[in-house]
C-alpha atoms as one frame of an Amber mdcrd trajectory, in Angstrom:
protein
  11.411 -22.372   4.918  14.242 -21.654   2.921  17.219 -19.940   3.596  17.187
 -16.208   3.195  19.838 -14.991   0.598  22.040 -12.476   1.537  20.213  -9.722
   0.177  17.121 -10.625   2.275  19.447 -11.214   5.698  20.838  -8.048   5.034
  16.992  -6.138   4.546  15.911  -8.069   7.656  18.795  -7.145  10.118  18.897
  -3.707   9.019  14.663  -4.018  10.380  16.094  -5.457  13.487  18.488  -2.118
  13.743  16.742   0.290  13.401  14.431  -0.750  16.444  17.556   0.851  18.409
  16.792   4.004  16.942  14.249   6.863  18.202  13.537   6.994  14.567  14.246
   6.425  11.253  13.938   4.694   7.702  15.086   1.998   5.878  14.050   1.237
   1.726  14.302  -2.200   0.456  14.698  -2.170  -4.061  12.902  -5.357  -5.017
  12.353  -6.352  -8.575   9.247  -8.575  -9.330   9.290 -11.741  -7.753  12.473
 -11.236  -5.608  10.903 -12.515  -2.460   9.824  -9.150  -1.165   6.969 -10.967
   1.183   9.613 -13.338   2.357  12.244 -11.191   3.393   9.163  -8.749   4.563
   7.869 -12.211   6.947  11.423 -12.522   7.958  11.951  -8.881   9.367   8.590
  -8.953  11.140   9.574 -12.199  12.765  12.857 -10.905  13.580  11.207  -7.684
  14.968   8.977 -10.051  16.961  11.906 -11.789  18.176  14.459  -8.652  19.297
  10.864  -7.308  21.058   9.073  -5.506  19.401   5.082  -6.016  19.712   3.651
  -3.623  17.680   4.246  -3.801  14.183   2.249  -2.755  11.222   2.625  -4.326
   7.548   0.720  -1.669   5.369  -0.106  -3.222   1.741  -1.496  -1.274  -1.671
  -5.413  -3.538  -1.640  -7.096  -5.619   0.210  -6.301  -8.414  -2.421  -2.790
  -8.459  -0.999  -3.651  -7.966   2.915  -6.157 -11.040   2.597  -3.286 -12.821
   1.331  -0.433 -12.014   3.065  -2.300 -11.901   6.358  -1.927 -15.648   7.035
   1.751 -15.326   6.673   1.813 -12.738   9.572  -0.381 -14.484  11.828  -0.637
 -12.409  14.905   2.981 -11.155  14.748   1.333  -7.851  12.589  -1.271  -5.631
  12.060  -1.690  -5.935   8.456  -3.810  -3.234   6.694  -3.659  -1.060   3.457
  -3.615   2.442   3.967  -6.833   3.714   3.024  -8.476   1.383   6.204  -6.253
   2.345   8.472  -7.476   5.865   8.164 -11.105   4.863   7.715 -11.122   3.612
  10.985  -8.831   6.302  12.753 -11.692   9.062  11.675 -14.061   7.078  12.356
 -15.880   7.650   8.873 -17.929   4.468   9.314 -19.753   5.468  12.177 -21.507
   8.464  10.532 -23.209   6.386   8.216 -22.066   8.508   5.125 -21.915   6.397
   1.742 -18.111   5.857   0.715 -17.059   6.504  -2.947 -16.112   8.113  -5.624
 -17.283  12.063  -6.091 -18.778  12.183  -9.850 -19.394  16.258 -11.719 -23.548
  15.018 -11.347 -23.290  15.568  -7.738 -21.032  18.907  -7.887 -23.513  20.293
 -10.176 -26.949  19.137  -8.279 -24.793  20.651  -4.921 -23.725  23.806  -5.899
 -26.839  24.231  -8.803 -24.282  24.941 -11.078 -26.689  24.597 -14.116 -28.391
  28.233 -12.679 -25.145  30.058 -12.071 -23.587  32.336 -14.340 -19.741  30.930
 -14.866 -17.036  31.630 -17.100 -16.971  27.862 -18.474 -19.882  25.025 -18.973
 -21.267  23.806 -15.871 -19.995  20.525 -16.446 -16.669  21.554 -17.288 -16.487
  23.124 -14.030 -17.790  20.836 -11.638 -14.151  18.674 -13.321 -11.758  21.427
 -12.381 -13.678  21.493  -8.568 -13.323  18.179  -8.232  -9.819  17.930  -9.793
  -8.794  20.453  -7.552  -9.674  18.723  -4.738  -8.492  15.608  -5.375  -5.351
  17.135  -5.874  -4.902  18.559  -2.508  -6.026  15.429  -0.740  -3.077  13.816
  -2.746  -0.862  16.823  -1.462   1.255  16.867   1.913   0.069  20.337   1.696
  -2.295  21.395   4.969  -4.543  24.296   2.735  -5.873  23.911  -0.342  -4.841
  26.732  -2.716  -4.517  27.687  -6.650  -1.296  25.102  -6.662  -3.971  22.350
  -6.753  -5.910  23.178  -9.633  -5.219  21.217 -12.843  -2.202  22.086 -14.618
  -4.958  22.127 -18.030  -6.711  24.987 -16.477  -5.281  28.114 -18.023  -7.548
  31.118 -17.536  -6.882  32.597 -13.919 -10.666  33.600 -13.810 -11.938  30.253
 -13.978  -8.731  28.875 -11.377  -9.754  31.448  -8.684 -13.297  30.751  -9.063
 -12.730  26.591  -8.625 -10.875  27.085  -5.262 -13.425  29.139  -3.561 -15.589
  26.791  -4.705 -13.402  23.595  -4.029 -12.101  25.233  -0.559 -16.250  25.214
   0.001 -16.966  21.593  -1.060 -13.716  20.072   0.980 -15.340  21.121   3.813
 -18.598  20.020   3.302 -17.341  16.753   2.386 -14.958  15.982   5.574 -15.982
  13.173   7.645 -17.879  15.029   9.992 -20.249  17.163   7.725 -24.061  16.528
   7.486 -23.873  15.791   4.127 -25.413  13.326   1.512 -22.519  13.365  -0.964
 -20.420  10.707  -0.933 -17.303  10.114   1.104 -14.309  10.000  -1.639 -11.756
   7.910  -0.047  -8.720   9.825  -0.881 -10.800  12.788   0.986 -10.635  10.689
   4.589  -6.889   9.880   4.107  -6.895  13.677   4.282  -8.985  14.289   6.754
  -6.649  11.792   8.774  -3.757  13.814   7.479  -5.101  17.228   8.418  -5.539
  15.866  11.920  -2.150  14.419  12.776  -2.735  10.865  11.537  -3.631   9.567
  15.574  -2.450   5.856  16.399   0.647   5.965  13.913   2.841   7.059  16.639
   1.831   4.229  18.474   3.677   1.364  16.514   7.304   0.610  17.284   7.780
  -0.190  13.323   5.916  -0.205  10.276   6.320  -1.938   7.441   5.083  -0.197
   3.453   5.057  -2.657   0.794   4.754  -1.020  -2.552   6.344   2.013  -1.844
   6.223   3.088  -4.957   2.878   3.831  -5.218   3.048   5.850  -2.591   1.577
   8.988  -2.850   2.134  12.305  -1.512  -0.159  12.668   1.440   0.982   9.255
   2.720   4.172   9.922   2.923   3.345  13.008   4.944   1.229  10.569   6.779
   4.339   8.049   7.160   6.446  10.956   8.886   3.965  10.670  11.908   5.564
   7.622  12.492   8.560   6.355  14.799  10.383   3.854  12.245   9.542   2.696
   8.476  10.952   0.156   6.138   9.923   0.788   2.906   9.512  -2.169   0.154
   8.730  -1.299  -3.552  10.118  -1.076  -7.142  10.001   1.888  -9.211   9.211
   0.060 -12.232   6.099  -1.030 -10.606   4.986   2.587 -10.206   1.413   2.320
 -11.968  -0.837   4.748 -10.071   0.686   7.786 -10.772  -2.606   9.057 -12.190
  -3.707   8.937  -8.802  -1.185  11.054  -7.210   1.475   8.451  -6.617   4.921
   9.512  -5.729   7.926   6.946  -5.778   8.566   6.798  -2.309  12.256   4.507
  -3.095  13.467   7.744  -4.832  11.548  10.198  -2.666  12.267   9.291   0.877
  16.273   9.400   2.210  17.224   5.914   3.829  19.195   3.677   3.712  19.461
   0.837   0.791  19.106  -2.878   1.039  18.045  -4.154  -2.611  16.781  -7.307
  -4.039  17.548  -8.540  -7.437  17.122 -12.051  -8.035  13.886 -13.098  -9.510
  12.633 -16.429  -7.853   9.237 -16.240 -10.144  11.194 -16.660 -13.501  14.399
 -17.543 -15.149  17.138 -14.995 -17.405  15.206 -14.798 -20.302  12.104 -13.171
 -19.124  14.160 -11.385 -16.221  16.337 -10.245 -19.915  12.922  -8.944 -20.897
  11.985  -6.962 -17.531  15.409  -5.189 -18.057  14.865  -4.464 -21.394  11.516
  -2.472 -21.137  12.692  -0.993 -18.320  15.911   0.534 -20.436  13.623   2.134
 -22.397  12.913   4.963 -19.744  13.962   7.834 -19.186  15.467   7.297 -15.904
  16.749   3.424 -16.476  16.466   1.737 -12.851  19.867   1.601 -11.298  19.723
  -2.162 -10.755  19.248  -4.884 -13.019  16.942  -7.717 -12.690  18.302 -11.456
 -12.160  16.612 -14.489 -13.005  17.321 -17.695 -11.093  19.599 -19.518 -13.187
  18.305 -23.289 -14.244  14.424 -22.653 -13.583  12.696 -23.058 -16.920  10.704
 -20.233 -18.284  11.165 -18.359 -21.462   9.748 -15.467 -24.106   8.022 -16.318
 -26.770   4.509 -17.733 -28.432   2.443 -19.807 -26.182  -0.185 -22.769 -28.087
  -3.886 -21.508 -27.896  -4.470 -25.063 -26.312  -2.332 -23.999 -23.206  -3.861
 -22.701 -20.138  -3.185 -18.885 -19.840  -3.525 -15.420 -18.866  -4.349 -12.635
 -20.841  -3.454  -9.414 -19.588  -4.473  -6.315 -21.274  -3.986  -2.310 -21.089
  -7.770  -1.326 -20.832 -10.804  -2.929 -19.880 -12.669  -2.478 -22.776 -10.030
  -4.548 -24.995 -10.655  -7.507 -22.174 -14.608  -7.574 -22.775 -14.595  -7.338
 -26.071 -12.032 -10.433 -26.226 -14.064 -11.855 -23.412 -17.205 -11.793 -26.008
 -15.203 -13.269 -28.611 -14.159 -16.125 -26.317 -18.325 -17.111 -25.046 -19.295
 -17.015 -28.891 -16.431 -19.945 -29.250 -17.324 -21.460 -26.836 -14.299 -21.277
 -24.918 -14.144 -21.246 -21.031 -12.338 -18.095 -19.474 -12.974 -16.159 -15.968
 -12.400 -12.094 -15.751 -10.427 -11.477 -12.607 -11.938  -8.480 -10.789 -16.090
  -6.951 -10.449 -17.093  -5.225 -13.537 -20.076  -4.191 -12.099 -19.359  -0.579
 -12.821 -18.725  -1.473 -16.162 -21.801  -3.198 -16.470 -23.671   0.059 -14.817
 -21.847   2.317 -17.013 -22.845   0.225 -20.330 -26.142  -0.083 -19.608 -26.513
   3.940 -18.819 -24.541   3.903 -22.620 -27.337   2.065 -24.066 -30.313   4.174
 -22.412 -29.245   7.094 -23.830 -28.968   5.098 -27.138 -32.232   4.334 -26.972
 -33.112   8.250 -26.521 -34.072   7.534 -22.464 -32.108   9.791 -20.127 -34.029
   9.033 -17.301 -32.651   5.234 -17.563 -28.440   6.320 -17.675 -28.423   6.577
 -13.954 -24.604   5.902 -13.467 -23.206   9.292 -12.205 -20.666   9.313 -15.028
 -23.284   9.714 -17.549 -26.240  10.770 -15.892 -25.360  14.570 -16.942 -25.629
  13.826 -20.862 -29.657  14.398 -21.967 -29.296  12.658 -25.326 -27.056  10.206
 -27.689 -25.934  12.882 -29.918 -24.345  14.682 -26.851 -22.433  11.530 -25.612
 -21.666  10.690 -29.204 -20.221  14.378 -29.497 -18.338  13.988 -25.991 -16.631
  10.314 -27.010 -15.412  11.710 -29.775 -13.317  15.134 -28.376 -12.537  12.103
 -25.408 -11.835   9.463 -27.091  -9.087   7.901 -24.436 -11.248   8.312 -21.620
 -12.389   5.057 -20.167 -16.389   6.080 -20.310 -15.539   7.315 -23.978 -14.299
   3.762 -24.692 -17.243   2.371 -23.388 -20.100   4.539 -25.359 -17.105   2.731
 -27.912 -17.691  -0.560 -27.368 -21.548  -0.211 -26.581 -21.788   1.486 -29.778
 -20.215  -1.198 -31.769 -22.487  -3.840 -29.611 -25.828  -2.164 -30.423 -27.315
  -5.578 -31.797 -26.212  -7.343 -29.077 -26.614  -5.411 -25.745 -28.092  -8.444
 -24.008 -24.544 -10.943 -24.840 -22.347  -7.693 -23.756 -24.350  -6.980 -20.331
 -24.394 -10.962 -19.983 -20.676 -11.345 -20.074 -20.352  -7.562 -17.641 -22.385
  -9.321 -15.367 -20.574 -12.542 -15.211 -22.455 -14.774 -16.701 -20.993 -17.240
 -18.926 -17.781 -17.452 -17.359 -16.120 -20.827 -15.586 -14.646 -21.146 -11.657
 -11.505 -22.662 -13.536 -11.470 -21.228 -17.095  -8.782 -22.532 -19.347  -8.471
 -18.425 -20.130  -7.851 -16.023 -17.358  -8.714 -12.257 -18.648  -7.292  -9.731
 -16.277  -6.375  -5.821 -17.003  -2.487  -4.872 -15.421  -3.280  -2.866 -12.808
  -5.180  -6.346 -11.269  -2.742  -8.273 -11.783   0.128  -6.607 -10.126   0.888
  -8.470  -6.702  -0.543 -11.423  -8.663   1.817 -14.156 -10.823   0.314 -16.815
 -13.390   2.213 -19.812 -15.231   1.692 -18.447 -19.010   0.794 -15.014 -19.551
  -0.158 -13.360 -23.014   0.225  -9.366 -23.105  -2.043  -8.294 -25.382  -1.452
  -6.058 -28.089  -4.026  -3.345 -26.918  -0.682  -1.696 -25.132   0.378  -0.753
 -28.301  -1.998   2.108 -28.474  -1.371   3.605 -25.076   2.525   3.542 -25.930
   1.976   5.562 -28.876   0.047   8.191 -27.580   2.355   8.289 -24.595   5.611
   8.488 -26.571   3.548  11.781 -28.161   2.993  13.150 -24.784   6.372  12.703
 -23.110   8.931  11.421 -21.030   6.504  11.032 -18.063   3.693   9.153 -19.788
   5.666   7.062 -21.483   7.860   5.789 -18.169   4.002   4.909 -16.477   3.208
   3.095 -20.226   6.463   1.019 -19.674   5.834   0.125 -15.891   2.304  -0.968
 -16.809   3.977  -3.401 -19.475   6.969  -4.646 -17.336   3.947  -5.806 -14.693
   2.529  -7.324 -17.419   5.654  -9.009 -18.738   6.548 -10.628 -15.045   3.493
 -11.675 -13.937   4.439 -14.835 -15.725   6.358 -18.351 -13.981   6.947 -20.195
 -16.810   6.424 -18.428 -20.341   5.111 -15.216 -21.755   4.132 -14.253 -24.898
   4.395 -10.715 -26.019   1.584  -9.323 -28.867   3.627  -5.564 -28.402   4.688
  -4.731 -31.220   7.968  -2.856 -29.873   8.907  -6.115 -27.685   7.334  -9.085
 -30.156   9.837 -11.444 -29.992
């Protein structure tokens, strides 16, 4: 094992420290490939060493906790957040199915379609389940007119949607008799709302990506005796999910890393680059380790690579183009809701309702409605898919081929991925695709905000790669 640098020693005593004290916090800056996992190892063994037994190394998927949890052995508990709670209420046990909370079942549980409301019924059942999402997000401990979405402007229909969001909430904590589905922000709440038991019990816990950190788990977090807290604010990517950047957020003390082991100045030149283009430039500067070989600029077709893009819809479609060349490629990640969603696209194309059975679209009765929808939606991810079904009519068979995984190699010359999987992840030669250039320019329209999340998603992109990325942006086409 190598040495650790000074900025890792530094991180790691500080862990060592702070075991002294009844409690406390410590935050760790580390740019993308800076050895956050090693200096992260170190402190746990360190911890280990000075006494402490009960540590807890709390990562973003289970992607990352399957592969960091060989590096831990049995010196941590390594989970990611939303398991930790899962098993603390004990929402496996009452058999309830876990997942995501669509407008079909709001409107089949409250009948919405018979009662007399100031909006449509579908409409609606968005702003109830908006508004609860919201509040499980929240460190707030009621749910209350602060949670419904900012969009909603008419008090009449924002009163109405929490009475009725206050009502489903309840029904849909762990405990109800109920045959919705179990959201899983809703049982990080209900773990919340009850004092978030066995936290306490830890002498230190360790958060890597902090900055996706929302706020209910930071609420969560205070439960507990001692934190170090790992992350990079220009990794923040989930904010559409409530995510709050905990390295800003949270007071403690600062032990940064800046030096890039992944990559050498040039693309580290490029990280710093998009980064200056927010509003809020990070305070630090990425390094790249001087000497090691990698660089910015066009990589040969005939090289192995990854191609990362902004939506999912630009990956299948280039994943289509790829099987009718012949070439072999792998998508990194299930797109069996993809697959479900496209084929519910395509029953309503063919005028059967009955047949688009994905709760997303089960609520549309014919094409012309969907068609109608897509187009006053058009960045929606569903919207893009009626898109790309649409313009696949002739060949529904190739697209739900390629959705369902057919076609593609174990070791594809071409790895396809989307940025939000491939953060934690690096690859030799990475090619950002050009389908970021129409997310930038709708978020430079919308604002300050929008745009900062646009560039993080691209700086992920743009240091994913070890020895050479190519850039199809046009902004950052070198």
């Amino acid at each position: 094992m190598h040495a650790p640098t000074e900025e890792q020693a530094a991180f790691r005593k500080a862990s060592v420290a702070l075991l002294e004290a009844p409690r406390g916090i410590i935050k760790s800056t580390a740019g993308a490939g800076c050895g956050k996992t090693t200096a992260l190892k170190g402190a746990v063994q360190d911890c280990n060493r000075a006494g402490a037994s009960r540590l807890l190394v709390l990562s973003y998927t289970k992607q990352l906790v399957s592969e960091v949890q060989g590096l831990f052995g049995n010196l941590a508990v390594v989970r990611t957040f939303n398991s930790l709670a899962l098993e603390a209420v004990g929402a496996r046990s009452e058999g309830r199915t876990i997942g995501q909370l669509y407008p079909s079942h709001v409107l089949q549980a409250f009948d919405l379609h018979k009662k007399k409301l100031p909006i449509n019924a579908q409409a609606f059942a968005k702003v109830i389940i908006g508004t609860v999402s919201k509040f499980c997000s929240s460190a707030d401990s009621t749910l209350s007119a602060a949670h419904v979405p900012a969009w909603v402007r008419e008090p009449v229909v924002a009163d109405l949607a929490v009475r009725y969001a206050t009502v489903l909430f309840d029904a849909l904590r762990v405990t109800s008799r109920t045959r919705l589905p179990l959201p899983h922000d809703l049982y990080v709440k209900d773990w919340h709302l009850q004092g978030c038991p066995g936290l306490a019990h830890f002498d230190q816990l360790f958060l890597d990506e902090a900055q996706d950190a929302s706020d209910v788990m930071l609420s969560c977090l205070a439960f507990a005796k001692r934190a170090s807290y790992v992350g990079d604010a220009g990794q923040q990517i989930f904010a559409f999910r409530g995510s709050q950047d905990a390295m800003l957020k949270v007071p403690g003390r600062e032990f940064p890393l800046t030096l890039s082991f992944r990559f050498g100045p040039q693309i580290a030149d490029l990280a710093n680059r998009i980064l200056e283009c927010k509003s809020t430039p990070p305070p630090i500067k990425l390094r790249g380790l001087a000497g090691k070989s990698s660089r910015v600029g066009p990589i040969a077709a005939s090289d192995e690579h990854t191609r990362i893009f902004r939506t999912n819809t630009a990956l299948i479609r280039d994943a289509i183009t790829l099987r009718d060349l012949g070439e072999s490629f792998s998508i990194v990640g299930d797109t069996g809701d993809i697959r479900d969603k496209t084929e519910s696209v395509f029953a309503l194309m063919r005028n059967s309702p009955r047949e688009a059975k994905h709760p997303a679209l089960s609520s549309f009765k014919t094409h012309d409605e969907l068609a109608e929808w897509a187009s006053d939606h058009r960045d929606s991810e569903t919207a893009q898919i009626y898109f790309l079904a649409r313009d696949y009519e002739l060949r529904e068979d190739d697209l739900v081929r390629v959705l369902a995984g057919r076609g593609q190699s174990n070791k594809g010359r071409i790895t396809l991925t989307n940025c939000h999987k491939a953060k934690g992840r690096e690859f030799a030669n990475v090619i950002v695709r050009d389908d970021f250039d129409h997310s930038l320019a709708i978020a430079k329209r919308r604002g300050d905000a929008q745009l900062d999340e646009e560039l993080n998603l691209l700086y992920v992109a743009a240091t994913r790669a070890k020895q050479a990325v190519e850039l199809q942006v046009s902004e950052f086409r070198v």
